[in-house]
Coordinates of C-alpha atoms in Angstrom, one line a residue:
Y1 CA 82.1 9.2 43.8
L2 CA 84.2 12.2 44.8
E3 CA 87.2 10.0 43.9
K4 CA 85.6 9.0 40.5
S5 CA 85.0 12.6 39.6
F6 CA 88.3 14.3 40.9
G7 CA 90.9 11.4 41.0
K8 CA 92.4 9.1 43.6
D9 CA 94.4 12.0 45.2
W10 CA 91.3 14.3 45.4
Q11 CA 91.7 15.0 49.3
E12 CA 95.2 16.3 48.8
N13 CA 94.2 18.4 45.7
Y14 CA 90.8 19.8 46.9
Y15 CA 89.6 21.9 50.0
I16 CA 86.5 20.7 51.6
W17 CA 84.0 22.8 53.4
D18 CA 80.7 21.5 55.0
C19 CA 78.8 24.5 55.8
C20 CA 76.2 22.8 57.6
A21 CA 78.3 20.2 59.5
G22 CA 76.2 19.4 62.6
T23 CA 78.2 17.2 64.5
G24 CA 80.5 16.6 61.5
N25 CA 79.6 13.0 60.7
L26 CA 79.8 13.6 57.0
L27 CA 83.6 14.7 57.3
K28 CA 84.6 11.8 59.5
G29 CA 87.1 9.4 57.6
L30 CA 88.4 12.3 55.4
T31 CA 92.3 12.3 55.8
N32 CA 93.5 15.6 54.9
K33 CA 92.6 17.7 58.1
Q34 CA 94.4 20.7 57.0
N35 CA 92.1 21.2 54.0
I36 CA 88.7 20.5 55.6
F37 CA 86.6 23.2 57.3
A38 CA 83.2 22.6 59.2
S39 CA 80.8 25.2 60.3
T40 CA 77.4 24.9 61.8
L41 CA 74.7 26.9 63.3
D42 CA 74.9 25.9 67.1
Q43 CA 78.0 26.5 69.2
P44 CA 77.4 23.0 71.2
E45 CA 78.0 21.2 67.9
V46 CA 81.1 23.1 67.1
D47 CA 82.2 22.2 70.7
Y48 CA 81.4 18.5 70.1
I49 CA 83.3 18.5 66.7
K50 CA 86.3 20.3 68.4
S51 CA 86.3 17.8 71.3
D52 CA 86.2 14.7 69.0
N53 CA 89.5 15.9 67.6
F54 CA 88.9 14.6 64.0
L55 CA 89.5 18.0 62.4
Y56 CA 91.8 20.9 63.3
S57 CA 90.1 23.0 65.9
D58 CA 90.9 26.2 63.8
N59 CA 89.1 25.0 60.8
V60 CA 85.7 24.3 62.9
F61 CA 83.5 27.4 63.3
Q62 CA 80.0 28.6 64.2
F63 CA 78.5 30.1 61.1
D64 CA 75.0 30.7 60.0
F65 CA 75.4 30.1 56.4
L66 CA 72.1 31.3 55.4
N67 CA 72.5 34.7 57.4
D68 CA 76.1 35.5 58.1
D69 CA 78.4 37.3 55.6
L70 CA 80.9 35.2 53.9
S71 CA 83.8 37.9 54.6
S72 CA 82.8 37.9 58.3
N73 CA 85.3 37.5 61.1
K74 CA 83.7 34.3 61.8
V75 CA 85.2 32.7 58.9
P76 CA 88.8 31.4 59.3
N77 CA 91.3 33.3 57.2
K78 CA 92.6 30.2 55.3
L79 CA 88.9 29.8 54.1
K80 CA 88.3 33.5 53.5
N81 CA 91.4 33.4 51.2
I82 CA 90.0 30.4 49.4
L83 CA 86.5 32.2 49.0
E84 CA 88.0 35.3 47.9
N85 CA 90.3 33.6 45.1
A86 CA 88.8 32.6 41.8
E87 CA 91.4 29.9 41.2
L88 CA 91.3 28.5 44.7
R89 CA 87.5 28.3 44.6
K90 CA 87.9 26.1 41.7
K91 CA 89.3 23.5 44.1
L92 CA 86.8 24.1 47.0
I93 CA 84.1 21.4 47.3
I94 CA 81.1 22.2 49.3
L95 CA 80.4 18.8 50.8
I96 CA 76.9 18.9 52.5
N97 CA 73.9 17.0 53.6
P98 CA 71.8 20.0 54.0
P99 CA 68.8 20.7 56.3
Y100 CA 65.3 19.8 54.8
A101 CA 63.1 22.1 56.8
E102 CA 60.2 23.3 54.8
V103 CA 57.5 26.0 55.1
S104 CA 54.1 24.8 54.8
S105 CA 51.0 26.5 53.7
K106 CA 49.2 24.9 56.7
T107 CA 50.3 25.4 60.4
T108 CA 49.8 21.9 61.0
I109 CA 50.2 18.7 58.8
K110 CA 48.8 15.3 59.4
T111 CA 50.9 12.6 58.2
D112 CA 49.8 8.9 57.0
N113 CA 50.5 7.6 60.4
N114 CA 48.1 10.2 61.9
E115 CA 51.0 12.2 63.4
I116 CA 50.5 16.1 63.5
I117 CA 53.7 18.1 62.5
K118 CA 53.8 21.8 62.9
G119 CA 54.9 23.9 60.0
K120 CA 58.4 25.2 60.2
K121 CA 58.6 29.0 61.1
G122 CA 61.6 31.2 59.9
V123 CA 62.4 29.0 56.8
N124 CA 61.4 31.8 54.4
Q125 CA 62.9 34.6 56.7
T126 CA 66.6 34.1 56.2
A127 CA 68.9 36.7 54.6
T128 CA 69.4 34.2 51.6
H129 CA 65.8 33.9 51.1
K130 CA 65.2 37.6 51.2
K131 CA 68.2 38.2 48.8
Y132 CA 67.2 35.6 46.2
T133 CA 63.4 35.4 46.6
T134 CA 62.7 36.1 43.1
L135 CA 65.2 33.6 41.9
L136 CA 64.0 30.8 44.2
G137 CA 60.2 31.3 43.7
T138 CA 58.4 28.6 45.6
A139 CA 61.5 26.7 46.1
G140 CA 62.6 29.3 48.6
R141 CA 60.1 27.5 51.0
E142 CA 63.0 24.9 51.4
L143 CA 66.2 25.3 53.4
F144 CA 68.1 23.1 51.2
T145 CA 67.4 25.2 48.0
Q146 CA 68.5 28.2 49.9
F147 CA 71.8 26.8 50.6
F148 CA 72.2 25.7 46.9
I149 CA 71.4 29.2 45.6
R150 CA 73.8 30.9 48.0
I151 CA 76.5 28.6 47.0
Y152 CA 75.9 29.0 43.2
K153 CA 75.6 32.7 43.4
E154 CA 78.2 33.7 46.0
I155 CA 80.9 30.8 45.7
D156 CA 81.2 31.0 42.0
G157 CA 83.3 28.2 40.5
C158 CA 83.3 26.0 43.7
I159 CA 82.0 22.4 43.4
L160 CA 78.8 21.3 45.3
A161 CA 78.7 17.6 46.6
S162 CA 75.3 17.1 48.3
F163 CA 73.1 14.5 49.6
S164 CA 69.8 15.8 48.6
T165 CA 66.2 14.9 47.3
L166 CA 65.5 15.1 43.6
K167 CA 62.9 17.7 44.0
Y168 CA 64.8 20.4 42.5
I169 CA 65.4 18.6 39.5
C170 CA 61.9 17.7 38.5
G171 CA 59.4 19.3 41.1
S172 CA 57.1 21.8 39.6
A173 CA 57.6 24.0 42.5
F174 CA 61.3 24.3 41.6
S175 CA 60.9 25.6 38.0
K176 CA 61.8 29.1 38.9
F177 CA 64.7 27.8 40.8
R178 CA 65.9 25.9 37.9
E179 CA 65.9 28.9 35.6
T180 CA 68.9 30.2 37.6
F181 CA 70.5 27.0 39.0
K182 CA 72.4 25.6 36.0
A183 CA 75.1 23.7 37.7
E184 CA 76.7 21.0 35.6
F185 CA 75.9 17.6 36.9
K186 CA 79.2 15.5 37.1
K187 CA 78.2 12.3 38.7
G188 CA 75.6 10.8 41.4
F189 CA 73.6 8.1 42.6
I190 CA 70.0 7.5 43.8
I191 CA 69.1 5.4 46.8
P192 CA 65.9 4.9 48.9
A193 CA 65.5 7.5 51.5
N194 CA 65.1 5.1 54.0
S195 CA 68.3 3.1 53.5

């Protein structure tokens, strides 16, 4: 889908940053290592990506995207230069499968399978949530929308390529979020969540 939108040589012409990379599975198979950046919350995941040696070590870093400053010394200089340059940002693709933690109004939730799941704590306590709470509305209860709003507001002009639910497009809890998040939809696909 990225090739269909940005051309056959898209990996040569664009920078890619997975800002919630986990162990980096979404980036495996990409070919232009010098233009790929991976950050994740947990240092053991950074160590794993570096040990697997499929990306340049200097382009992999520990970073809390919802709390850390984009101009922080944690961000590699090459990526920082891209983030600070309006023309280069147009060639930045944020490629993510964001986390889907959600605050619940209940402390425990009983599923259809009679499982008890405790409500997530801290989801609505990130710096991003605090900064954009009025723009997010009830959508701020979901981590993935916090990623989306920070990307949209602070990395102006970049491209967001995401694996996500459709809630933000049609869910009533996301109406306030949609008033601000006006990204142009280029291309996509829909698949069953269990596939």
